[in-house]
Tab-separated table of C-alpha atoms and ligand atoms in Angstrom:
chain	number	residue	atom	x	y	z
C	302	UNK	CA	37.471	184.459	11.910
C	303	UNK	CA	38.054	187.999	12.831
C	304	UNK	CA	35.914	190.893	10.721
C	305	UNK	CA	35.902	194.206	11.852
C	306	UNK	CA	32.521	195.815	11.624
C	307	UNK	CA	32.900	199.276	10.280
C	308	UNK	CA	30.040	202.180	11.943
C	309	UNK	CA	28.407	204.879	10.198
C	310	UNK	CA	27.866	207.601	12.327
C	311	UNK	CA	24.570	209.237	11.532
C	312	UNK	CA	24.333	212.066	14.207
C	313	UNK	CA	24.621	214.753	11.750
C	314	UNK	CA	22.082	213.809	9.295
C	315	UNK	CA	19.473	211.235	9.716
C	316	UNK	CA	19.240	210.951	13.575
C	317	UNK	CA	18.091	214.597	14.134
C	318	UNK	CA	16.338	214.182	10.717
C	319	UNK	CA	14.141	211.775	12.066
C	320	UNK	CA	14.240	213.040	15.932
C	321	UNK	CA	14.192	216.655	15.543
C	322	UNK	CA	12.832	217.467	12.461
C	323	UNK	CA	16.682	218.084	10.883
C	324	UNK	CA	17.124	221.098	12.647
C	325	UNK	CA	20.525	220.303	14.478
C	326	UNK	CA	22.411	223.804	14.417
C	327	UNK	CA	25.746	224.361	13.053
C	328	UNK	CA	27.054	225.377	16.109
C	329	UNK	CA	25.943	221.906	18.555
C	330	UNK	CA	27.796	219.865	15.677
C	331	UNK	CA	30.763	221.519	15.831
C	332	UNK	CA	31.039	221.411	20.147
C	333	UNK	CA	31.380	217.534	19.337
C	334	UNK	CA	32.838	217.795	15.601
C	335	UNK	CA	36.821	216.995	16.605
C	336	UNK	CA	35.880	214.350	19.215
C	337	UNK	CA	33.744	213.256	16.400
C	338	UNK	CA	36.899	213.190	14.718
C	339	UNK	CA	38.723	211.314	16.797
C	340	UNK	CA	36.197	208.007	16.884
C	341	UNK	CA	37.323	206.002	13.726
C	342	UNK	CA	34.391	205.846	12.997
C	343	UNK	CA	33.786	203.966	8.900
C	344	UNK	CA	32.114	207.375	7.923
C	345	UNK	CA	30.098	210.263	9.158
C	346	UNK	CA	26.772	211.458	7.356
C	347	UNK	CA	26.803	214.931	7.576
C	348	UNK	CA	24.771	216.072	4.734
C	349	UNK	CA	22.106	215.280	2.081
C	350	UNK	CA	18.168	214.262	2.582
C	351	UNK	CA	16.402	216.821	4.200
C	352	UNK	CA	19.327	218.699	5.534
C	353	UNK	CA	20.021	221.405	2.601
C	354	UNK	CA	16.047	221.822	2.527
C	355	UNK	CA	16.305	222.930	6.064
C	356	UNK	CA	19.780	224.976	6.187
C	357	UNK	CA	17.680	227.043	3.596
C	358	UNK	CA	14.483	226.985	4.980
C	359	UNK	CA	14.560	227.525	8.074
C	360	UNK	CA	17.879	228.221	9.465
C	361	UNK	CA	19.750	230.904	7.349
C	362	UNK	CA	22.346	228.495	6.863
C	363	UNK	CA	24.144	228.100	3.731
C	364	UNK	CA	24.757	224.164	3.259
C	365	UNK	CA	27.738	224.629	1.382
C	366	UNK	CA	28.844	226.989	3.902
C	367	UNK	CA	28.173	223.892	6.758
C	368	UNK	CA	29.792	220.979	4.491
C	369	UNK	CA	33.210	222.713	4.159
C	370	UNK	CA	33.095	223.614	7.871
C	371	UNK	CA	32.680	220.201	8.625
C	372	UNK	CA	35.051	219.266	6.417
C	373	UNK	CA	37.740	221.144	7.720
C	374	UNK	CA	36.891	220.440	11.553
C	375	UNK	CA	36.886	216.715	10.777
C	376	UNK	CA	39.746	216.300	8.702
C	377	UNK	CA	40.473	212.521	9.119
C	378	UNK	CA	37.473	211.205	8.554
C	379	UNK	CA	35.434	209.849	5.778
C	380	UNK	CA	31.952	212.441	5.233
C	381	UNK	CA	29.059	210.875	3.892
C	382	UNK	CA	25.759	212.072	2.359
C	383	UNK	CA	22.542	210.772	1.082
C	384	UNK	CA	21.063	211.373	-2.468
C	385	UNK	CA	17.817	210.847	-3.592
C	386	UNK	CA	18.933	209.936	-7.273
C	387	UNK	CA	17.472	212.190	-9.830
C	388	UNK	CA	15.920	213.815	-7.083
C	389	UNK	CA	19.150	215.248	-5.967
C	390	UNK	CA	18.189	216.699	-2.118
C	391	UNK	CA	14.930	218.085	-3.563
C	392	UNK	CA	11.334	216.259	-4.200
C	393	UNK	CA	11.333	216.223	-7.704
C	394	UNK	CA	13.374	215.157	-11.168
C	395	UNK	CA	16.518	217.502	-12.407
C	396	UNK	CA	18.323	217.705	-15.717
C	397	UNK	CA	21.374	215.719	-16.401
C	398	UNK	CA	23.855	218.751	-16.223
C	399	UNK	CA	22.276	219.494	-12.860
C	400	UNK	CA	22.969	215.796	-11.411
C	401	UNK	CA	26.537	216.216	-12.553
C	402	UNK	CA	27.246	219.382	-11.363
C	403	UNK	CA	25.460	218.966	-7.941
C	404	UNK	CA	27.782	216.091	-7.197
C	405	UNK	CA	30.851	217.563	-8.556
C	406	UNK	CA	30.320	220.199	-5.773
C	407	UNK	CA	29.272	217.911	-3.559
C	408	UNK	CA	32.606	215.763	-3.511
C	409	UNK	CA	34.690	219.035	-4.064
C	410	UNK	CA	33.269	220.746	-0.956
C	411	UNK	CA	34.273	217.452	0.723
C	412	UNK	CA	32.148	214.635	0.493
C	413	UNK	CA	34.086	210.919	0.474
C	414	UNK	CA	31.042	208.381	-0.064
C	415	UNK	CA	27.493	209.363	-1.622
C	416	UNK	CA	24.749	207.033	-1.122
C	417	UNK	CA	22.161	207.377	-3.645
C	418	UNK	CA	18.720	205.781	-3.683
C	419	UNK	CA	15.385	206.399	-5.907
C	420	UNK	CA	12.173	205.724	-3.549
C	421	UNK	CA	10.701	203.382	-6.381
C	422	UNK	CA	13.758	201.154	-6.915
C	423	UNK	CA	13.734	202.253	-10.538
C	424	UNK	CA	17.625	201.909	-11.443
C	425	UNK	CA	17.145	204.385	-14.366
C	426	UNK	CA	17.199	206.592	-11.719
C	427	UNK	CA	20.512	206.172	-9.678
C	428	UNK	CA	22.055	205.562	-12.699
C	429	UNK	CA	23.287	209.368	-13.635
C	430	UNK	CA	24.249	210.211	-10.486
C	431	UNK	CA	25.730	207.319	-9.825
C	432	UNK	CA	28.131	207.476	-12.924
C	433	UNK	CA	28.854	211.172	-12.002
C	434	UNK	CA	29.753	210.109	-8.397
C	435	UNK	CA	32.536	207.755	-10.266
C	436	UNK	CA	33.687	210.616	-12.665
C	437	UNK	CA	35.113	212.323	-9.308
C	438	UNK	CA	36.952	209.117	-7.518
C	439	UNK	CA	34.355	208.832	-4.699
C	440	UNK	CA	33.031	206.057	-3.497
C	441	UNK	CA	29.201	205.394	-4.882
C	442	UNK	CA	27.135	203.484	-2.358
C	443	UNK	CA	23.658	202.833	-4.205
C	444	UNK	CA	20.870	201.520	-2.516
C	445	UNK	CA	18.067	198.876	-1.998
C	446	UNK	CA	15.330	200.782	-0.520
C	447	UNK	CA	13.322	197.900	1.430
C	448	UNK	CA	9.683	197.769	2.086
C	449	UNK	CA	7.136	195.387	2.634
C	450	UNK	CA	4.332	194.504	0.167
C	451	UNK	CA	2.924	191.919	-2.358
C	452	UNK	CA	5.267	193.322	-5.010
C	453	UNK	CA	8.061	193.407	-2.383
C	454	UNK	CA	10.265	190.233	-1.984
C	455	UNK	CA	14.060	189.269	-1.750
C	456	UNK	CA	15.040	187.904	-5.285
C	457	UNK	CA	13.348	191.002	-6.205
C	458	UNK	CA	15.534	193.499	-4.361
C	459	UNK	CA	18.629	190.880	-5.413
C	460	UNK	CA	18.016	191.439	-8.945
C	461	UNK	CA	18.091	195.458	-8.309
C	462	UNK	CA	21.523	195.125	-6.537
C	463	UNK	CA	22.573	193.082	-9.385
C	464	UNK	CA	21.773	195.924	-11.800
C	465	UNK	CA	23.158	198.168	-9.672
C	466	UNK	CA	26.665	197.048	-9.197
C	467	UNK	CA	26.751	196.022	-13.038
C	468	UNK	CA	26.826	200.623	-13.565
C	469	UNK	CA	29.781	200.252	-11.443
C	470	UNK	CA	28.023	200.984	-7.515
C	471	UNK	CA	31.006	200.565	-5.015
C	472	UNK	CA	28.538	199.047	-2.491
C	473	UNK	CA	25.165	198.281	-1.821
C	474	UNK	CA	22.975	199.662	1.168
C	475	UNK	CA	20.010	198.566	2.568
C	476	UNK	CA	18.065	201.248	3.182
C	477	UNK	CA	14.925	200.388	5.361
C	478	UNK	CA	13.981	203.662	6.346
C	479	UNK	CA	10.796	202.249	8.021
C	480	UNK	CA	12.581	200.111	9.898
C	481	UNK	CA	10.656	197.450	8.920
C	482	UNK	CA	13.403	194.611	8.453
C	483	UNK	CA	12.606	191.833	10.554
C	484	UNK	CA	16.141	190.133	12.074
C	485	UNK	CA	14.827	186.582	9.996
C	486	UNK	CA	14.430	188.651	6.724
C	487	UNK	CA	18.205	191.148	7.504
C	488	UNK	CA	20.035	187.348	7.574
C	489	UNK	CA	17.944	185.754	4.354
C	490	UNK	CA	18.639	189.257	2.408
C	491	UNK	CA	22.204	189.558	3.538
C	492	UNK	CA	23.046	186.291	2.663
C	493	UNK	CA	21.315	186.310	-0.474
C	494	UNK	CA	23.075	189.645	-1.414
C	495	UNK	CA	26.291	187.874	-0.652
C	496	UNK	CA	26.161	185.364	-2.918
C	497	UNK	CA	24.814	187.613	-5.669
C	498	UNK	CA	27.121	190.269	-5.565
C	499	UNK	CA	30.468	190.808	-4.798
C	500	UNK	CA	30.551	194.248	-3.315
C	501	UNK	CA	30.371	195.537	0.759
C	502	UNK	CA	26.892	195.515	2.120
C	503	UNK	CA	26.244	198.231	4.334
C	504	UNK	CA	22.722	198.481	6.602
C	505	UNK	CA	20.685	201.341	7.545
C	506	UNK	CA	17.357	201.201	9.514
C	507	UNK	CA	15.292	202.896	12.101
C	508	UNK	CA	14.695	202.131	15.578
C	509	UNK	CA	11.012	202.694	14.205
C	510	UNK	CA	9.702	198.757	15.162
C	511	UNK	CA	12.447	197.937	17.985
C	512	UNK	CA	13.705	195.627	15.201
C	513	UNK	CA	16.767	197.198	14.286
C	514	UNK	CA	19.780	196.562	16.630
C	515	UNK	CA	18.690	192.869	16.372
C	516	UNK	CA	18.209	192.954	12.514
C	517	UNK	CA	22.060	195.032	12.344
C	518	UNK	CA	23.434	191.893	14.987
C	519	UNK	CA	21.934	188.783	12.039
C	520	UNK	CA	23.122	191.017	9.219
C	521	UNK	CA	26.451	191.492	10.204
C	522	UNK	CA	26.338	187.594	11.173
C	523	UNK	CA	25.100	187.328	7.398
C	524	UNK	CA	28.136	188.968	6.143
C	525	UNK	CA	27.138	192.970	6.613
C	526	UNK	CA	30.403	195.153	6.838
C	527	UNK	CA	29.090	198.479	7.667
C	528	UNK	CA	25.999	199.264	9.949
C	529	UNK	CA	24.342	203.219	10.381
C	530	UNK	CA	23.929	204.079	14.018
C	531	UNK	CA	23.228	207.390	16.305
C	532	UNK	CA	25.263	208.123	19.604
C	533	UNK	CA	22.955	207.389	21.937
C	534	UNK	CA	21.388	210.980	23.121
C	535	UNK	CA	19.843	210.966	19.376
C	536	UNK	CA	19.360	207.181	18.702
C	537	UNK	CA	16.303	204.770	19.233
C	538	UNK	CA	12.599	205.959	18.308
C	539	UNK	CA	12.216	206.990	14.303
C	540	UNK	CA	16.547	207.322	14.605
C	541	UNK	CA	19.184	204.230	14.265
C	542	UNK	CA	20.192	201.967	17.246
C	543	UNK	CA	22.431	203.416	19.433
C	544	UNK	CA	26.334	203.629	18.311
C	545	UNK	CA	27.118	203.044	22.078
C	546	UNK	CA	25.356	199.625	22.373
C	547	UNK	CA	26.217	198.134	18.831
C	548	UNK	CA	30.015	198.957	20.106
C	549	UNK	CA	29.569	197.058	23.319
C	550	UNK	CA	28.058	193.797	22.036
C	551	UNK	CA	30.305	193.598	18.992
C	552	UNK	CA	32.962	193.723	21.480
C	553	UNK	CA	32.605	190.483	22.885
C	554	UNK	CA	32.265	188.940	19.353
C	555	UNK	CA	34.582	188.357	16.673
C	556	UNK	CA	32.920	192.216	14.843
C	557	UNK	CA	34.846	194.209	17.129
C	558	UNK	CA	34.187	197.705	15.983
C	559	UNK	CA	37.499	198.834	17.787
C	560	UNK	CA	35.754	202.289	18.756
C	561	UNK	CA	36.690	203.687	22.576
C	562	UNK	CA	33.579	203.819	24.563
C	563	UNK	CA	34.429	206.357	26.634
C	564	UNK	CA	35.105	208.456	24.095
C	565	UNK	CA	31.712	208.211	22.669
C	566	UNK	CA	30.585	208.686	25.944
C	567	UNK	CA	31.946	212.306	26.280
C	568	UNK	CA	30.312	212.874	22.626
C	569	UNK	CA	27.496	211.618	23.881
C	570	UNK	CA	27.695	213.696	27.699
C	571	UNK	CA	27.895	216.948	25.012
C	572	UNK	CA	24.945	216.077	22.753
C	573	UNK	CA	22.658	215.667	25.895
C	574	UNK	CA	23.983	219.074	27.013
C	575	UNK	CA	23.234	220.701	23.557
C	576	UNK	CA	19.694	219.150	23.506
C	577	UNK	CA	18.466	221.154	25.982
C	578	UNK	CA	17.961	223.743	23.005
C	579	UNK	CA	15.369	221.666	21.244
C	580	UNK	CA	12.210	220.181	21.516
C	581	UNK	CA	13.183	216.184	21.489
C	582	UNK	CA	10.065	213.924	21.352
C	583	UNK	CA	10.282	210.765	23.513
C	584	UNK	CA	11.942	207.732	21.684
C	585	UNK	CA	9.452	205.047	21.941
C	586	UNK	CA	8.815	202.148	19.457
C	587	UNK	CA	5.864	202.495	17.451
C	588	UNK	CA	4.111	198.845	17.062
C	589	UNK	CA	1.642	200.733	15.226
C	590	UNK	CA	3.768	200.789	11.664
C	591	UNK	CA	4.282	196.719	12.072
C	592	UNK	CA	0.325	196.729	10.406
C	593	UNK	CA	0.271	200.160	8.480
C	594	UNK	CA	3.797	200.079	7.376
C	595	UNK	CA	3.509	203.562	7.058
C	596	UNK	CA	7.348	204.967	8.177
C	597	UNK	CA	7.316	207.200	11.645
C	598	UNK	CA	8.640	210.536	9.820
C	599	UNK	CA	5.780	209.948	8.050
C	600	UNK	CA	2.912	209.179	10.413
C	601	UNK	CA	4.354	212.276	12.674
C	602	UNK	CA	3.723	214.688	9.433
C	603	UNK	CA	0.468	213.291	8.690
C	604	UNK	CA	-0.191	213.809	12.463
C	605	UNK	CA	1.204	217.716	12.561
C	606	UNK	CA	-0.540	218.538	8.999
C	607	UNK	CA	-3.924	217.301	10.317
C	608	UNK	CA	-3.662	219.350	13.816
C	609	UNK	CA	-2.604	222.340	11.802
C	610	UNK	CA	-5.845	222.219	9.124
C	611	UNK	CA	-7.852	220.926	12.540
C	612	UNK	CA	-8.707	217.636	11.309
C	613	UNK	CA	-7.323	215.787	13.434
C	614	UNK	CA	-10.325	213.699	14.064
C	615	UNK	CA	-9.951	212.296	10.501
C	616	UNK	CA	-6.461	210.847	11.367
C	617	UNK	CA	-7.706	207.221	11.415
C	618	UNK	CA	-9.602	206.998	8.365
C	619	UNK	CA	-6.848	208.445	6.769
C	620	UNK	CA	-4.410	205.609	8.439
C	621	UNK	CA	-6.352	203.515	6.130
C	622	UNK	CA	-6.852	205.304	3.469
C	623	UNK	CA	-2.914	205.480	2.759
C	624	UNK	CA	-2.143	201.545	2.138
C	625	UNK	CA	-5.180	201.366	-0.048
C	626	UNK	CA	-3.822	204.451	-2.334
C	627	UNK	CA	-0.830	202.841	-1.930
C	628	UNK	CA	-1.630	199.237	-3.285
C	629	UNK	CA	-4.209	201.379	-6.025
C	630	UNK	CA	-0.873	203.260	-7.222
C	631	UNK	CA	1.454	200.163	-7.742
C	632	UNK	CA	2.780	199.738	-4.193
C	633	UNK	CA	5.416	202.842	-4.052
C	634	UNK	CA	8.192	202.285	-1.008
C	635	UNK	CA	6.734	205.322	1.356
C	636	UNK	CA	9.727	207.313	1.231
C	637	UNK	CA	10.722	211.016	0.103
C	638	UNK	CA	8.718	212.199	-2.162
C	639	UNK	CA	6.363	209.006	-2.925
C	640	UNK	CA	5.726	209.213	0.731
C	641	UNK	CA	4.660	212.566	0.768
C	642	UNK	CA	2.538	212.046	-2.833
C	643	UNK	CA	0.622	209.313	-1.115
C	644	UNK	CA	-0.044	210.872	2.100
C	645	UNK	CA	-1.105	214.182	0.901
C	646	UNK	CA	-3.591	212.258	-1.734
C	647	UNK	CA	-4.906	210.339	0.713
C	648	UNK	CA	-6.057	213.298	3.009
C	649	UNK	CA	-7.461	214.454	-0.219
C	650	UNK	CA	-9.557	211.469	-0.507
C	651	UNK	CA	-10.556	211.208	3.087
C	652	UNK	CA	-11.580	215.072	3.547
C	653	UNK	CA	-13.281	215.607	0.239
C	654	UNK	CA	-15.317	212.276	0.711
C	655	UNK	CA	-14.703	211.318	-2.876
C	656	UNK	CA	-11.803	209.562	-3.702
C	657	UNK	CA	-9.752	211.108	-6.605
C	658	UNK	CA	-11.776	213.760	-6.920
C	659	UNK	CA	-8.805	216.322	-6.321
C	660	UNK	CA	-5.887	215.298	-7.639
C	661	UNK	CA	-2.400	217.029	-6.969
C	662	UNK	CA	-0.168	217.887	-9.723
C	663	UNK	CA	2.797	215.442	-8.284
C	664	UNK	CA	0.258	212.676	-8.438
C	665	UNK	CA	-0.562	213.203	-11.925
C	666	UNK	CA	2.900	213.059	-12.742
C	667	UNK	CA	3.284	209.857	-10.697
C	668	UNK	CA	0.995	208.391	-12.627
C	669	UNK	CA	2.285	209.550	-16.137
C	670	UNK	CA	5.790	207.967	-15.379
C	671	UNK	CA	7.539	210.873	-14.220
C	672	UNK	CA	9.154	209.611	-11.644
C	673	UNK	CA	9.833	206.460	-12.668
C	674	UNK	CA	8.666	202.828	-13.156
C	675	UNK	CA	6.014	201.658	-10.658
C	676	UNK	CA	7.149	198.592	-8.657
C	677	UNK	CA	3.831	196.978	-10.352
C	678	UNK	CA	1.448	198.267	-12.545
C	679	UNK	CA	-1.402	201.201	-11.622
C	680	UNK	CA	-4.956	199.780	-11.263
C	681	UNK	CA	-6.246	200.533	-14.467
C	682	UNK	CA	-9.419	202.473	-13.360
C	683	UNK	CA	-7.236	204.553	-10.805
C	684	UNK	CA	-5.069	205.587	-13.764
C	685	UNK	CA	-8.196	206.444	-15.783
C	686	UNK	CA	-9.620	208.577	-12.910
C	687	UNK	CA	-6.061	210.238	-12.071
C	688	UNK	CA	-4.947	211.328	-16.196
C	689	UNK	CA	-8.107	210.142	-18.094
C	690	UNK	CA	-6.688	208.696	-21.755
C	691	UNK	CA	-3.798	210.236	-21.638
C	692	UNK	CA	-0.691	207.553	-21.914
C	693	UNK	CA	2.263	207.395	-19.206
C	694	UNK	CA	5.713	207.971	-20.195
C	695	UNK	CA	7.766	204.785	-21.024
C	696	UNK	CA	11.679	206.660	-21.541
C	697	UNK	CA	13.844	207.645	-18.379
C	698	UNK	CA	11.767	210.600	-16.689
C	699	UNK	CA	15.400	213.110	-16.932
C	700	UNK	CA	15.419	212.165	-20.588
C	701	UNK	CA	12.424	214.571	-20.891
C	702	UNK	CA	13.904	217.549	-19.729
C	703	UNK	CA	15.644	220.356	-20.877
C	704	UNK	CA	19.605	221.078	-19.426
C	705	UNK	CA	19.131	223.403	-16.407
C	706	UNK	CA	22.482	225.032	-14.672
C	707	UNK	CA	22.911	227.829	-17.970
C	708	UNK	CA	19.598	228.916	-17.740
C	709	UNK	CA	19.871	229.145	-13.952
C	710	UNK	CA	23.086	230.589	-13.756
C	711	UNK	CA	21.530	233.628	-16.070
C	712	UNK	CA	18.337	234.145	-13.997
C	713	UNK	CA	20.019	234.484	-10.570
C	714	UNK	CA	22.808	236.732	-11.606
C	715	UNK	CA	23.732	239.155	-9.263
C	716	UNK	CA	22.759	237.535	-6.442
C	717	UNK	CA	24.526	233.934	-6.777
C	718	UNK	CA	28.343	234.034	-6.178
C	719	UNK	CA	29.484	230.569	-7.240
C	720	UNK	CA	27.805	227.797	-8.805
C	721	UNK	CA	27.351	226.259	-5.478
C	722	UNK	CA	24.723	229.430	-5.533
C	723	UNK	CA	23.120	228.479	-8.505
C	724	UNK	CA	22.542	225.073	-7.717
C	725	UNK	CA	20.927	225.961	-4.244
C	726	UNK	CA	18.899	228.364	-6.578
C	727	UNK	CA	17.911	225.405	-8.693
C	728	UNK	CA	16.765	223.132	-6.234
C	729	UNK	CA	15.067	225.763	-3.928
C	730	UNK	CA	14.269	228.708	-5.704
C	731	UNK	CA	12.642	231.317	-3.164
C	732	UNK	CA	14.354	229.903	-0.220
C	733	UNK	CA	17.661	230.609	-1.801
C	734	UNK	CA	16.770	233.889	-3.129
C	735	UNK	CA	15.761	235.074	0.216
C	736	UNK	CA	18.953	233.221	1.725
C	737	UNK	CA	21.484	235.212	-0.807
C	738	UNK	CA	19.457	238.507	-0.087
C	739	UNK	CA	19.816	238.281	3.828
C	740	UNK	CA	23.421	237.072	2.930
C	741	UNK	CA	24.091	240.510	0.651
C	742	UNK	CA	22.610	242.816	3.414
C	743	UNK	CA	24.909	240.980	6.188
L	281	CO	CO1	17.231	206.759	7.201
């Protein structure tokens, strides 16, 4: 029984992402963009997560600007990006009008598949940009985002894919972005996914563990039909398992990918050339996050944060400190933004010696239900200390606010040119302001 395993290339998003702190230029992507081109591979991930953050922040790039340039150097093959649901590429909720217009843009600058995930699981939350991704014909890959804890476990995440293939998702991803998936748990989910739903299953994890290639090899056994990998030069560590490998040992199976290894190894000869322009930390695995669970883009924040307020001597307490916020606030999977809200209230804790006596603004909202459902209930004294009497929200956060593009639109005139503009403007106000002045005086 022959199945051909499709491969997600993720060289262009999440493997310098999580290797090099997103900050892949323009110009190295586009040295390997028509070879890139060439592969067959399922899809590319060019865009999305922390990637229009960055273009902005630090490297005068317009992301618009890089989507349609990849687009039109890699005409033949499918572009992917990642959405964080209501979150959009930012860290926090937006209006309705501003989830359907980013993804309009999104698919008319040249986007084929949009994976969309919400870091508490909380369908409400994919749902909008999910239906908006169907309004334009592409294809709407929503996500399972996996983590381990005692409100964590498989019929759990089945009944989530359920929901989410009932508001019409064209197929399901695992996303373990800790790379926590064990190869014994990829096979029982898989094959519990399988016989729940009737959609592809696609898998994405981190090297993180040294679980992944082996977890990607019983999934696909399991009945996976797309896997996320990085060309080897960016793979391993906090990135995917290396394209390269996955290609070889599929070969000799009945999965053949059907991708030309030595063509990926010239990609690959190019990359190594072009990383000679950035500071590339060594790819280990981290048996560390097997006990804290807390994911490696996260740990190496924490780590750079602390060094940078000189506290770095506090990094272990705070290691604990995280899980037991975590567990206080409901068990939140520890990705963008609840993995950022944790972490930055646990150094609060830790470095003020009294826990919950500072609170930041995003936990408060946590906490009042807007961002979404817990996975299980807040301890009830940690509510009390975090918003005293006041009651959490029970409605869909977005159902709260007020529409957003007209409003925008009007206080950026002048210096926003399209409404790809505006929307960069919404989602990252003084980065894009400075961006379209720099742009004007060009
Ligand atoms: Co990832």
């Amino acid at each position: 029984m022959q199945r051909k395993i499709g491969i997600t290339e993720t060289l262009f998003r999440d493997a310098h992402q999580s290797l090099l702190a997103t900050r892949l230029k323009i110009e190295h992507m586009l040295a390997v963009a028509e070879m890139i081109d060439e592969v067959g591979y399922h899809s590319v991930e060019v865009w999305g997560g922390a990637t229009f953050d960055t273009c902005l922040r630090y490297l005068n790039e317009d992301p618009w600007e890089r989507l349609r340039t990849l687009r039109k150097r890699m005409p033949r093959t499918k572009l992917q990006m990642l959405l964080r649901g209501q979150n959009l590429v930012a860290y926090r909720q937006y209006p309705d009008d501003v989830v359907d217009t980013f993804v309009a843009k999104a698919v008319e600058n040249g986007i084929d598949i949009i994976r969309i995930f919400d870091a508490l699981n909380d369908t409400r939350n994919i749902e909008r940009a999910l239906r908006a991704v169907k309004k334009t014909g592409a294809h709407a890959q929503a996500s399972v985002v996996y983590t381990v804890s005692p409100a964590h476990d498989i019929p759990g995440y089945v009944k989530i894919a359920k929901e989410l293939v009932e508001m019409g998702a064209d197929s399901i991803c695992i996303k373990d972005m800790a790379g926590l998936l064990t190869p014994a748990r990829a096979s029982e989910l898989v094959r519990q996914l399988k016989q729940a739903v009737n959609v592809p299953i696609q898998l994405h994890s981190h090297y993180t563990c040294g679980f992944a290639s082996m977890a990607y090899w019983e999934g696909i056994q399991a009945g996976v039909a797309v896997v996320d990998t990085a060309i080897s030069a960016l793979a391993l560590g906090t990135s995917q398992p290396p394209t390269e490998t996955m290609v070889k040992v599929l070969q000799e199976t009945d999965y053949d990918t059907g991708l030309d290894l030595s063509l990926l190894a010239r990609i690959n000869q190019e990359i190594k050339k072009a990383l000679a322009d950035y500071k590339k930390p060594q790819a280990a695995v981290n048996t560390e996050v097997m006990v804290s669970q807390i994911p490696g883009g996260m740990l190496s924040n924490l780590r750079a944060q602390l060094e940078q307020q000189k506290l770095s001597h506090k990094y272990d307490e705070i290691l604990e400190e995280v899980p037991r916020v975590r567990k206080e606030l409901g068990y939140p999977p520890l990705v963008t933004p609840m993995s950022q809200i944790i972490g930055t209230q646990a150094v609060l804790n830790v470095i003020t010696g009294e826990r919950y006596k500072i609170k930041t603004k995003e936990i408060k909202d946590y906490v009042k239900g807007l961002y979404g459902r817990p996975p299980v209930p807040i301890e009830p004294e940690v509510q009390k200390m975090i918003i005293g009497d006041e009651k959490p929200i029970t409605v869909r956060p977005a159902d709260l606010l007020a529409p957003g593009m007209e409003e925008a639109r009007k206080e950026i005139k002048g210096l926003a040119a399209s409404d790809e503009d505006v929307l960069s403007y919404i989602l990252f106000p003084e980065y894009a302001r400075q961006f379209f002045l720099s742009r004007k005086q060009a």
